[in-house]
mmCIF file of C-alpha atoms in Angstrom:
data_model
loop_
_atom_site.group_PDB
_atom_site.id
_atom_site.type_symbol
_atom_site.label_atom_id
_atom_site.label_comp_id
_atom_site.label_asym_id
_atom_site.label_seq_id
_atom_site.Cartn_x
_atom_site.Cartn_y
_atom_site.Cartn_z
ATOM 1 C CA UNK A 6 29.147 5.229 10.035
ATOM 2 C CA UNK A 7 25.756 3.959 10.788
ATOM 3 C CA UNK A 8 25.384 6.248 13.654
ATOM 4 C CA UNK A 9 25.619 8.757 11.340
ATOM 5 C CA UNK A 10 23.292 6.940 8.374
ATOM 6 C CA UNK A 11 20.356 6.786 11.060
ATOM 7 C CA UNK A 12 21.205 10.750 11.914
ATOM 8 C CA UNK A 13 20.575 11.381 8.442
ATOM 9 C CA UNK A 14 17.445 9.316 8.265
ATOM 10 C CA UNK A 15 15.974 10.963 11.361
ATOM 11 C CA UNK A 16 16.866 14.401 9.662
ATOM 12 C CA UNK A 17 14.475 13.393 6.805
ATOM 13 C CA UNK A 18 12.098 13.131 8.933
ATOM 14 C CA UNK A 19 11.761 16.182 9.708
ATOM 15 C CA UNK A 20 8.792 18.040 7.747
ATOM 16 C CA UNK A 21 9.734 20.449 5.390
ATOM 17 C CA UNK A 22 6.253 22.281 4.812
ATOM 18 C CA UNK A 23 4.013 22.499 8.405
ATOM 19 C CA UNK A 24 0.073 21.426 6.811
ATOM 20 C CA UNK A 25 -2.905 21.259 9.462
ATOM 21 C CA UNK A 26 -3.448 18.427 11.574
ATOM 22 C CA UNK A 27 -5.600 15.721 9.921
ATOM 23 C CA UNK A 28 -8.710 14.149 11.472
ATOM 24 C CA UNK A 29 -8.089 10.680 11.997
ATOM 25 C CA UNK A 30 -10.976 8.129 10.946
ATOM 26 C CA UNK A 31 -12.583 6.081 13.817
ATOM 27 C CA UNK A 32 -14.239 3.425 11.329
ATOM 28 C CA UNK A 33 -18.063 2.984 12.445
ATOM 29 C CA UNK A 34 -19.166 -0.535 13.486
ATOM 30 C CA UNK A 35 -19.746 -2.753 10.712
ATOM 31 C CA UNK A 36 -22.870 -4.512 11.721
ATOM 32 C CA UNK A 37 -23.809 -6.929 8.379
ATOM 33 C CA UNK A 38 -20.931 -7.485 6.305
ATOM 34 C CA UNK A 39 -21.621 -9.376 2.851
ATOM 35 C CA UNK A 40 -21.027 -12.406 4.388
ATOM 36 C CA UNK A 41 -24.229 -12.538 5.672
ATOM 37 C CA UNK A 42 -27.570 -13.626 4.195
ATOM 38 C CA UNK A 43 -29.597 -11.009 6.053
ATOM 39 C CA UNK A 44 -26.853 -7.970 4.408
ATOM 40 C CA UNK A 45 -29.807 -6.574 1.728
ATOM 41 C CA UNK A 46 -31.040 -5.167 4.906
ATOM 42 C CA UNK A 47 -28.165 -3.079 5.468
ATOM 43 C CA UNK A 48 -28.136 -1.836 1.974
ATOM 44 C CA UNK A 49 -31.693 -1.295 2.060
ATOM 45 C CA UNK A 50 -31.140 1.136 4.714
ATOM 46 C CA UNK A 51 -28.650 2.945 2.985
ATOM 47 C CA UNK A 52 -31.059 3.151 0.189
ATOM 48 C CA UNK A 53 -33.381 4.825 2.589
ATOM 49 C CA UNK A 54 -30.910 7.262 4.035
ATOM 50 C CA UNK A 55 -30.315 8.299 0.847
ATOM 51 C CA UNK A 56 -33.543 8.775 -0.352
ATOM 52 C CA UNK A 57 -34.248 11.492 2.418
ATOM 53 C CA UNK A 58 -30.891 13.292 1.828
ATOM 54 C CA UNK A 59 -32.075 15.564 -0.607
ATOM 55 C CA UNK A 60 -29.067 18.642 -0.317
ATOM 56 C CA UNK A 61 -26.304 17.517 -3.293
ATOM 57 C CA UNK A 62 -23.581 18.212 -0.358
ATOM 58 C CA UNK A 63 -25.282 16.066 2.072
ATOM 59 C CA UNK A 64 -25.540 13.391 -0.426
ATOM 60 C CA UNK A 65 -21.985 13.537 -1.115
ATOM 61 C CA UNK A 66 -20.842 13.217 2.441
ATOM 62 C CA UNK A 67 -23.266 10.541 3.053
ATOM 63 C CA UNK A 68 -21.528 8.635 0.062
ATOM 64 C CA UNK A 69 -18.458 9.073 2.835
ATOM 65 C CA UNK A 70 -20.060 7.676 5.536
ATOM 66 C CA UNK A 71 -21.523 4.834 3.500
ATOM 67 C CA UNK A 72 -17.487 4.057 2.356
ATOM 68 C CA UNK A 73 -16.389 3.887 5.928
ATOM 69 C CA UNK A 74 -19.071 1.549 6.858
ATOM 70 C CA UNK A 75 -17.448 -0.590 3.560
ATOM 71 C CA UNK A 76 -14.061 -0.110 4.585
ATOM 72 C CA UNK A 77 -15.096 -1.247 8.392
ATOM 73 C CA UNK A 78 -16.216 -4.342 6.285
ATOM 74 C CA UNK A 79 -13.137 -5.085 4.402
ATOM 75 C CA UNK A 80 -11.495 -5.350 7.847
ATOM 76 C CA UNK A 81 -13.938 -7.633 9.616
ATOM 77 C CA UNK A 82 -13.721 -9.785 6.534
ATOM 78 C CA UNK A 83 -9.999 -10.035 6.134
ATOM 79 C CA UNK A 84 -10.019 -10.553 10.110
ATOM 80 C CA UNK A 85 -12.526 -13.675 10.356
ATOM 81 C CA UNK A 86 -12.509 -15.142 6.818
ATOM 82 C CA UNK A 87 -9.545 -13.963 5.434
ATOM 83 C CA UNK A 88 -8.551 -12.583 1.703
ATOM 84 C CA UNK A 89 -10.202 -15.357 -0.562
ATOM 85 C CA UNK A 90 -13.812 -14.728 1.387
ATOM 86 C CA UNK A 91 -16.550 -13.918 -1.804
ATOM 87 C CA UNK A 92 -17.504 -11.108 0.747
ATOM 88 C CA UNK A 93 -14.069 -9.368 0.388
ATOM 89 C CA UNK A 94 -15.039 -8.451 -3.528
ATOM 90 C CA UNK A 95 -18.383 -7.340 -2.863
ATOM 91 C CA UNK A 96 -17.130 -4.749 0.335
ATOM 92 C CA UNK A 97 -14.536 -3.678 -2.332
ATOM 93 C CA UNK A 98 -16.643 -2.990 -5.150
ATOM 94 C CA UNK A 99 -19.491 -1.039 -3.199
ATOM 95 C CA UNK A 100 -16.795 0.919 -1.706
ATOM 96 C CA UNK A 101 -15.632 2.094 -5.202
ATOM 97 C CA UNK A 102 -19.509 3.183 -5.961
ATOM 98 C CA UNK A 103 -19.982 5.098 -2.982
ATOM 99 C CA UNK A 104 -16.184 7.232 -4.140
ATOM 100 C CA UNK A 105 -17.113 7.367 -7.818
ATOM 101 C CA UNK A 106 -20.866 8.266 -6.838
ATOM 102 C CA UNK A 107 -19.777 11.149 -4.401
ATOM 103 C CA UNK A 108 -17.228 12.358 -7.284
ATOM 104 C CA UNK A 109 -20.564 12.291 -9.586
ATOM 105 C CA UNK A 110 -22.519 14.401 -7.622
ATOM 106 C CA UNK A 111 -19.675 17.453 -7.882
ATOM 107 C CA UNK A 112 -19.162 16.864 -11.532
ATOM 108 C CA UNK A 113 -23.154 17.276 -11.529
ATOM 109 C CA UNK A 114 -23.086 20.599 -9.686
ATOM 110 C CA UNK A 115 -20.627 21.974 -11.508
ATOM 111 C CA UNK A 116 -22.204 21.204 -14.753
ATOM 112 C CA UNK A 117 -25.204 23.477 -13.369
ATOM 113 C CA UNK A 118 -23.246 26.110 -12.987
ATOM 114 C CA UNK A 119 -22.212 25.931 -9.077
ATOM 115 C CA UNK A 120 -19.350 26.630 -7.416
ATOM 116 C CA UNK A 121 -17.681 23.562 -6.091
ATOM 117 C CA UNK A 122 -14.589 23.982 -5.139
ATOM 118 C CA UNK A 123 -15.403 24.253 -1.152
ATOM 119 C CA UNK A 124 -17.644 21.150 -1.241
ATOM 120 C CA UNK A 125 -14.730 19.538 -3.296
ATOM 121 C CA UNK A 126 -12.059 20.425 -0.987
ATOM 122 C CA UNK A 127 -14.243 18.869 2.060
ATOM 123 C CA UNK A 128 -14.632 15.886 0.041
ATOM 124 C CA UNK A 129 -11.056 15.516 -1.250
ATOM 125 C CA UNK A 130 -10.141 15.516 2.547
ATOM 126 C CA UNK A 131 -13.002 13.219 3.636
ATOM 127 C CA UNK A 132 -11.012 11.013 0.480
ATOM 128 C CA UNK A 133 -7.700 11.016 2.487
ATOM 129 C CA UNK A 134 -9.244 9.859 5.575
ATOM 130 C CA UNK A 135 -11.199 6.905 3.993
ATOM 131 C CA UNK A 136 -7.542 5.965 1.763
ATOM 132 C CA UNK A 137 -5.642 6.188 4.916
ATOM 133 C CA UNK A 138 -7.917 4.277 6.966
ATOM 134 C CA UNK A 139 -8.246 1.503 4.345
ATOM 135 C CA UNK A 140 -4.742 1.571 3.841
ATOM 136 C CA UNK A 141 -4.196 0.915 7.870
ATOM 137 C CA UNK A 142 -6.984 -2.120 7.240
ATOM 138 C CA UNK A 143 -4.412 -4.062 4.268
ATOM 139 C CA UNK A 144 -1.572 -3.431 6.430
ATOM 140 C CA UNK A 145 -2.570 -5.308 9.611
ATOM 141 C CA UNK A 146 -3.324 -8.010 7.985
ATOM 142 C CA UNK A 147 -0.438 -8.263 5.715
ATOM 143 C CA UNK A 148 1.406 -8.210 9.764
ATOM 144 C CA UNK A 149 -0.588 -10.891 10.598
ATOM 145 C CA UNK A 150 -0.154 -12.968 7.516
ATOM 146 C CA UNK A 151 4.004 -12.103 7.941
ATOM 147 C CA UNK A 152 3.798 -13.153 11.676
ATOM 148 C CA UNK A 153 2.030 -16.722 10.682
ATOM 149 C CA UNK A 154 4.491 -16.929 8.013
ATOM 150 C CA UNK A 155 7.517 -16.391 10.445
ATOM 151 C CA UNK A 156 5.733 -18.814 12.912
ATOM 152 C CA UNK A 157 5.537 -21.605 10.051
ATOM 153 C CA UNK A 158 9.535 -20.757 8.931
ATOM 154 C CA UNK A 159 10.636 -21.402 12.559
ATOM 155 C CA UNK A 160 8.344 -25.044 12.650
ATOM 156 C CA UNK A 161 9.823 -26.123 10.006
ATOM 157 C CA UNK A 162 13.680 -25.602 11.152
ATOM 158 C CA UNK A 163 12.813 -27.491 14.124
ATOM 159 C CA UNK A 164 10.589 -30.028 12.341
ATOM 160 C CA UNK A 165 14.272 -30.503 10.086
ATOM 161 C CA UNK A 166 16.026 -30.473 12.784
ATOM 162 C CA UNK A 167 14.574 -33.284 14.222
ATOM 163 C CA UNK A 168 14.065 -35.019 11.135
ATOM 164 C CA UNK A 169 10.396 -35.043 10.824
ATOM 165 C CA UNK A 170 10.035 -35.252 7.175
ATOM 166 C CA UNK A 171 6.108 -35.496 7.356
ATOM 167 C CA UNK A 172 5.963 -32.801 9.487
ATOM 168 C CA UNK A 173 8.157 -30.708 6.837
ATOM 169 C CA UNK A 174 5.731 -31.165 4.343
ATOM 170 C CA UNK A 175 2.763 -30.539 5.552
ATOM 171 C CA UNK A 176 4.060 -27.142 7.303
ATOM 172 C CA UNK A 177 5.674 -26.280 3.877
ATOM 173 C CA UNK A 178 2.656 -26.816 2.036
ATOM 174 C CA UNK A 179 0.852 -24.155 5.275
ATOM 175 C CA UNK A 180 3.741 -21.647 4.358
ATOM 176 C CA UNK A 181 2.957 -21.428 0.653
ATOM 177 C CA UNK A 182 -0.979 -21.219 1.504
ATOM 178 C CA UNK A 183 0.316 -18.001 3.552
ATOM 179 C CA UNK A 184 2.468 -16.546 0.715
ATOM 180 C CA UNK A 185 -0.361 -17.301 -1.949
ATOM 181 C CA UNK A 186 -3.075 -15.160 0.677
ATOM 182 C CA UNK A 187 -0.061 -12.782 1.102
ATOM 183 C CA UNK A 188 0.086 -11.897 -2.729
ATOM 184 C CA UNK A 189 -3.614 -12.155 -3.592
ATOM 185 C CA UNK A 190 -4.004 -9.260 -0.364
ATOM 186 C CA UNK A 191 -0.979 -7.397 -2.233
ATOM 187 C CA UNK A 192 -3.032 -7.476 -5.811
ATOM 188 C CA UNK A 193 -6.406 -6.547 -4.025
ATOM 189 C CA UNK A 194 -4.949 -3.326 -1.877
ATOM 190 C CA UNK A 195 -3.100 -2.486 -5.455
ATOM 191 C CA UNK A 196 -6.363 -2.433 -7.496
ATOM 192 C CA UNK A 197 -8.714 -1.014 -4.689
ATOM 193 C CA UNK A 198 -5.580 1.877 -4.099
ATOM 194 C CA UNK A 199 -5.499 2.717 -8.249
ATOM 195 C CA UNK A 200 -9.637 2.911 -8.252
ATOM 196 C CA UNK A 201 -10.004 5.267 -5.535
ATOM 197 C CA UNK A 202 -7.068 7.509 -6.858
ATOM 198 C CA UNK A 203 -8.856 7.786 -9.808
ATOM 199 C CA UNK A 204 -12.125 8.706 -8.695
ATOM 200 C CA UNK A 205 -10.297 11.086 -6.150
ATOM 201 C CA UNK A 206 -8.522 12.655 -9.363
ATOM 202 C CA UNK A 207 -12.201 13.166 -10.204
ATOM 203 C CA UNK A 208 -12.431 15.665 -7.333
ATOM 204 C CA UNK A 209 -9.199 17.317 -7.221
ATOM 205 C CA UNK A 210 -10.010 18.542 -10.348
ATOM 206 C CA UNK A 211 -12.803 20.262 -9.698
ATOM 207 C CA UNK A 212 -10.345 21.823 -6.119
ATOM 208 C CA UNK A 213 -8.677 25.666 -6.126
ATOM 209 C CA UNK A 214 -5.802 24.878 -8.165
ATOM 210 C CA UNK A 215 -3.294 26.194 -5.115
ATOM 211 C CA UNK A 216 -4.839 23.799 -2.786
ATOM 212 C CA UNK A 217 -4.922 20.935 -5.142
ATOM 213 C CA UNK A 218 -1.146 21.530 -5.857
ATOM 214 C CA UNK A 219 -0.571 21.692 -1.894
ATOM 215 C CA UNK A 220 -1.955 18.728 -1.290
ATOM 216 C CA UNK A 221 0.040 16.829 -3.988
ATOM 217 C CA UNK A 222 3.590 18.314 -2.337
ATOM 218 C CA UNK A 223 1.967 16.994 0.742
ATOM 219 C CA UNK A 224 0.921 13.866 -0.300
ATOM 220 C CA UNK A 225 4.669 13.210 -1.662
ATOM 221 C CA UNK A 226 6.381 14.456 1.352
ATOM 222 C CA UNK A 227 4.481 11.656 3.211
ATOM 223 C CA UNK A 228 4.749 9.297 0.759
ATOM 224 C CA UNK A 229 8.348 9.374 1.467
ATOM 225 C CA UNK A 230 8.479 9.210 5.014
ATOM 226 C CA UNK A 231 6.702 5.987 4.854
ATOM 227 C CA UNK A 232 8.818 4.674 2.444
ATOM 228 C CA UNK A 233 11.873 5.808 5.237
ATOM 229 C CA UNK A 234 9.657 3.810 7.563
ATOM 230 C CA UNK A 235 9.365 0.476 5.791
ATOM 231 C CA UNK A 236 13.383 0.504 4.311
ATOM 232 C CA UNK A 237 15.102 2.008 7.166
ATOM 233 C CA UNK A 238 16.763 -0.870 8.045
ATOM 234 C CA UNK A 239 18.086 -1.185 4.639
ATOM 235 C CA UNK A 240 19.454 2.006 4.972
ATOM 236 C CA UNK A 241 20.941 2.154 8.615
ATOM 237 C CA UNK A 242 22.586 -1.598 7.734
ATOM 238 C CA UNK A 243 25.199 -0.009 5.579
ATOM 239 C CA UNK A 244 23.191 -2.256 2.730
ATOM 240 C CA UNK A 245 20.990 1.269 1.607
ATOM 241 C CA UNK A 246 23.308 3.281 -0.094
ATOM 242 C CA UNK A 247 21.524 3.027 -3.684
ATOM 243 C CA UNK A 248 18.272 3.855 -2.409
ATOM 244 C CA UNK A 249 19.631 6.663 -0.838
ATOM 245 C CA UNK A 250 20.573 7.727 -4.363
ATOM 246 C CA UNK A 251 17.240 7.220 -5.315
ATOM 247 C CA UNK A 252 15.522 9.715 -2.342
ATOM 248 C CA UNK A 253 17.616 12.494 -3.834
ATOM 249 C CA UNK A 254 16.280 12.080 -7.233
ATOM 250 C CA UNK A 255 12.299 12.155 -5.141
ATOM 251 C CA UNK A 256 14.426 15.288 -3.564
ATOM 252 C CA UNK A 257 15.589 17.108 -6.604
ATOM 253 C CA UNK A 258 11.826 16.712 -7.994
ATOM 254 C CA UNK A 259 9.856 17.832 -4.761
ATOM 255 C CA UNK A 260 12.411 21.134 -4.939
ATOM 256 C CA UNK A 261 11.669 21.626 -7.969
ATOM 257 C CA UNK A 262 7.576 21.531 -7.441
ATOM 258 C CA UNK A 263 7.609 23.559 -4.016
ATOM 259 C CA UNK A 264 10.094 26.516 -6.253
ATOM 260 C CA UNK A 265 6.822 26.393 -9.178
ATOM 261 C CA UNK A 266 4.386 26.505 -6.562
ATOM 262 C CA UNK A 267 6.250 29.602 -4.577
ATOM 263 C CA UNK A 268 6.001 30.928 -8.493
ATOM 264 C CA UNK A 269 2.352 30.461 -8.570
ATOM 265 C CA UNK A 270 2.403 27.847 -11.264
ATOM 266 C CA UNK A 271 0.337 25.395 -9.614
ATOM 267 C CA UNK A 272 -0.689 23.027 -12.185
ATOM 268 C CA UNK A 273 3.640 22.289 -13.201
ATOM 269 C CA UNK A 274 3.706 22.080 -9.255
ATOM 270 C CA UNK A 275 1.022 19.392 -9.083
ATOM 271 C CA UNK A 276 3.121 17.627 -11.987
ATOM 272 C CA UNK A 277 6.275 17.504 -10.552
ATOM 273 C CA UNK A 278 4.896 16.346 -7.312
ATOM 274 C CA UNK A 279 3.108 13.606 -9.128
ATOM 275 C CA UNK A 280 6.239 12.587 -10.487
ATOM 276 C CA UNK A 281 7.958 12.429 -7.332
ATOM 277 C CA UNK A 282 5.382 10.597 -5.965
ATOM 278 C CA UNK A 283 5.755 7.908 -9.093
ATOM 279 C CA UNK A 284 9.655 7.804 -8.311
ATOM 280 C CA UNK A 285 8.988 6.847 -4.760
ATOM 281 C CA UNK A 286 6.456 4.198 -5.837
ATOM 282 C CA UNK A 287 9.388 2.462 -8.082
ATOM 283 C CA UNK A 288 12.016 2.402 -5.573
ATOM 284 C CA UNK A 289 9.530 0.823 -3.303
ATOM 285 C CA UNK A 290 8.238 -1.778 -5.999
ATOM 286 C CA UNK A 291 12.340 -2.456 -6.647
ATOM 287 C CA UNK A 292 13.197 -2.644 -2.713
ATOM 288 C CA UNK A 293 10.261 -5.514 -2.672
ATOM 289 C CA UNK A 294 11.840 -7.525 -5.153
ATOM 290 C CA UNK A 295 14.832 -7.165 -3.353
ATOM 291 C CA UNK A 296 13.157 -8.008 -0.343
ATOM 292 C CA UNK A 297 11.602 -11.175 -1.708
ATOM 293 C CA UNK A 298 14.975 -12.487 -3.780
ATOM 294 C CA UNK A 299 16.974 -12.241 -0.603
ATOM 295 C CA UNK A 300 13.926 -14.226 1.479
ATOM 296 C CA UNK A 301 14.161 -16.641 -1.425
ATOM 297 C CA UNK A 302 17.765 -16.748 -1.471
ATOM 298 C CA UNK A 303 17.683 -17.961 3.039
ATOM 299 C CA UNK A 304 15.321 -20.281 2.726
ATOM 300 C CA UNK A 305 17.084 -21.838 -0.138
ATOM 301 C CA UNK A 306 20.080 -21.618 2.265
ATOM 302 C CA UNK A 307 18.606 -23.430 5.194
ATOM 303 C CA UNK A 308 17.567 -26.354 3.366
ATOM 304 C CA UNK A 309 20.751 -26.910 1.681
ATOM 305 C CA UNK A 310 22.699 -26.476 5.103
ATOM 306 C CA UNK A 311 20.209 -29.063 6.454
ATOM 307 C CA UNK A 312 20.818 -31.335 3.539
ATOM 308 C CA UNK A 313 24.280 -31.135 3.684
ATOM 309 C CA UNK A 314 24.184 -32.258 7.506
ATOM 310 C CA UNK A 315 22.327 -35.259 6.318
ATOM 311 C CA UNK A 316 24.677 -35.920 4.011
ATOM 312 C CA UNK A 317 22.701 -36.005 0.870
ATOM 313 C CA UNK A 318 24.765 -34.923 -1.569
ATOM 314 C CA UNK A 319 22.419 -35.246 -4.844
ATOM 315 C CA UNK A 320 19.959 -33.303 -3.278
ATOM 316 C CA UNK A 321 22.374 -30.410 -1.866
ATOM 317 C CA UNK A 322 23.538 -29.985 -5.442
ATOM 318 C CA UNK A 323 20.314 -29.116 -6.797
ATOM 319 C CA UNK A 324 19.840 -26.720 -3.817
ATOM 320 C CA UNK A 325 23.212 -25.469 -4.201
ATOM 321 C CA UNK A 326 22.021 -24.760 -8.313
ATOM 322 C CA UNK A 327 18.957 -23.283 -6.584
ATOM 323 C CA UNK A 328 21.188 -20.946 -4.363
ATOM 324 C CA UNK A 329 23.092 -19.614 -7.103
ATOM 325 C CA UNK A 330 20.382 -18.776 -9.416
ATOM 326 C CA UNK A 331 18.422 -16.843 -6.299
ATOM 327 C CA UNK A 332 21.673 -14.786 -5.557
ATOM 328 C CA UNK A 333 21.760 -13.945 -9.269
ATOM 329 C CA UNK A 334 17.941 -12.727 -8.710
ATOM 330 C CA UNK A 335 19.152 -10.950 -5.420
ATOM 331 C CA UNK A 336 22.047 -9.735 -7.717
ATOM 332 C CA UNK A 337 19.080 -8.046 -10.592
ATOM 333 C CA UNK A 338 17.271 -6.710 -7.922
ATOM 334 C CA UNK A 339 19.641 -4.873 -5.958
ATOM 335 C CA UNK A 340 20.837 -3.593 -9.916
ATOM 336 C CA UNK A 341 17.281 -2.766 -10.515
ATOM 337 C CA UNK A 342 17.119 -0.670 -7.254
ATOM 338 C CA UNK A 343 20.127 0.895 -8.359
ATOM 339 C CA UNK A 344 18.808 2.573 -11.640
ATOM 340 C CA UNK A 345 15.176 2.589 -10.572
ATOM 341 C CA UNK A 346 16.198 6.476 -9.634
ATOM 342 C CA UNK A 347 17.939 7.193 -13.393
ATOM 343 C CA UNK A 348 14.882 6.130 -15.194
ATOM 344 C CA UNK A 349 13.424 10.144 -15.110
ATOM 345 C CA UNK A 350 16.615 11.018 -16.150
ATOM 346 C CA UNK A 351 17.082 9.105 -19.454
ATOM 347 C CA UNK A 352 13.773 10.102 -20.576
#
């Protein structure tokens, strides 16, 4: 049976529509990042550039480069200081003016009466290669952060093992520093990933209305492969059944999109696709609360088998009170990932 689970997985793998390869971003060296006192002479500079760029196209694209340059900053930042660094927000929020300033400068154009739909399509794909790059940036270091965390875990079984109960502490107290930088990274990519979509939105609008819906049926189709990516051992572990489900309600809607588009109706293609895209980002956001309630519910496990050993049984009560209410959590969240897919329906 779970030879033939990962058969099917690899099968939906397989793309359905064949798009053109896309470029992918080498991110420039960063040189100053905000951390540094001498950095006004990197945006000074930029200043300059700009200054001299005097073709509305050109300026756009430089508002590209600039990004990359902010994005290569993000991941020095995150590499040597880490998420809380002050420099972190300031990367972030020039990065956001350079997108929503290059979105301007279309809007502009069009309002004079030019046609910007090439210039828009250049940009929109000069968009994707800055989200994906970014996006590559917040994932290595949430590996890094998971790697320290499984590091810490292990200490700490040994440090119980051997009955260090200092040593416990203070590597418990490291592991929750970890999970706090872990979260805050999570809440950062989520509001940097919702700004840029909406200044790309900007843009796509202003896109051939056939390429715009391509690139949404695109955009979903990969959407879901990386989902396939990050749950697959859910799925091939016999333990995936219900998200299954829930890819065949992202299927029925991406049919549904590609038959409109093959019709010509591109903007109810660019909907459905949209929606699609929205059902995948659900059964993701319910498969991480899964995720996280079974994490919880081990750890709580652990300590209460290492309790028990030492025979305190006041203590291995509470955990075992502990361990009940974080397989009633697993419980909701494996429910929640259950219906995530029905919610379309209802409404």
């Amino acid at each position: 049976m779970k030879i033939i689970k990962f058969v099917l997985v690899s099968l939906l793998f397989i793309p359905v529509v064949t798009f053109a390869h896309e470029p992918v971003m080498v991110l420039p060296n960063a040189g100053l990042t905000p951390e540094s006192p001498f950095y006004f002479i990197d945006t000074l500079g930029e200043a300059l550039r700009e200054f001299f760029t005097f073709n509305p196209g050109g300026k756009a694209h430089l508002q590209v480069d600039f990004a990359a340059e902010r994005i290569a900053e993000i991941k020095i930042i995150l590499e040597t200081r880490g998420v809380q660094a002050k420099g972190l927000d300031v990367a972030q929020a020039r990065l956001r003016e350079h997108l929503g300033d290059a979105a301007e400068i279309i809007i502009r154009q069009k309002s004079k009466g030019k046609d910007v739909r090439e210039l828009a399509k250049s940009m929109s794909e000069d968009f994707d290669v800055n989200k994906e790059a970014l996006k590559q940036t917040f994932k290595e270091q949430q590996r890094s952060l998971e790697a320290k965390k499984e590091e810490l875990k292990a200490k700490i079984r040994e440090a119980r093992h051997t009955g260090d109960t200092a040593q416990v502490e203070t590597l418990l107290h490291e592991l929750s520093e970890i999970k706090a930088q872990k979260e805050l990274l999570d809440i950062k990519e989520e509001e940097q990933e919702e700004a840029l979509e909406q200044e790309e939105e900007k843009i796509e609008r202003e896109m051939d209305k056939k390429e715009d819906a391509e690139k949404a049926i695109k955009e979903a189709e990969e959407e879901k492969q990386e989902i396939l990516i990050a749950t697959g051992i859910v799925v091939m572990d016999g333990s995936g059944d219900d998200a299954m489900a829930q890819f065949a309600k992202f299927d029925q809607l991406l049919a549904q999109a590609k038959e409109l588009f093959a019709k010509e109706n591109y903007v109810g293609a660019k909907q459905l696709a949209k929606q699609a895209k929205d059902a995948l980002e659900k059964i993701e956001e319910a498969t991480d609360d899964l995720d996280e309630a079974k994490e919880k519910e081990e750890e709580l496990k652990e300590e209460q088998e290492e309790q028990v050993r030492k025979g305190i049984e006041e203590e291995a009560r509470r955990l075992e009170k502990e361990l009940k209410e974080a397989k009633k959590a697993t419980r909701k969240a494996e429910e929640k990932l259950r219906t995530t897919g029905n919610e379309k329906e209802d409404d």
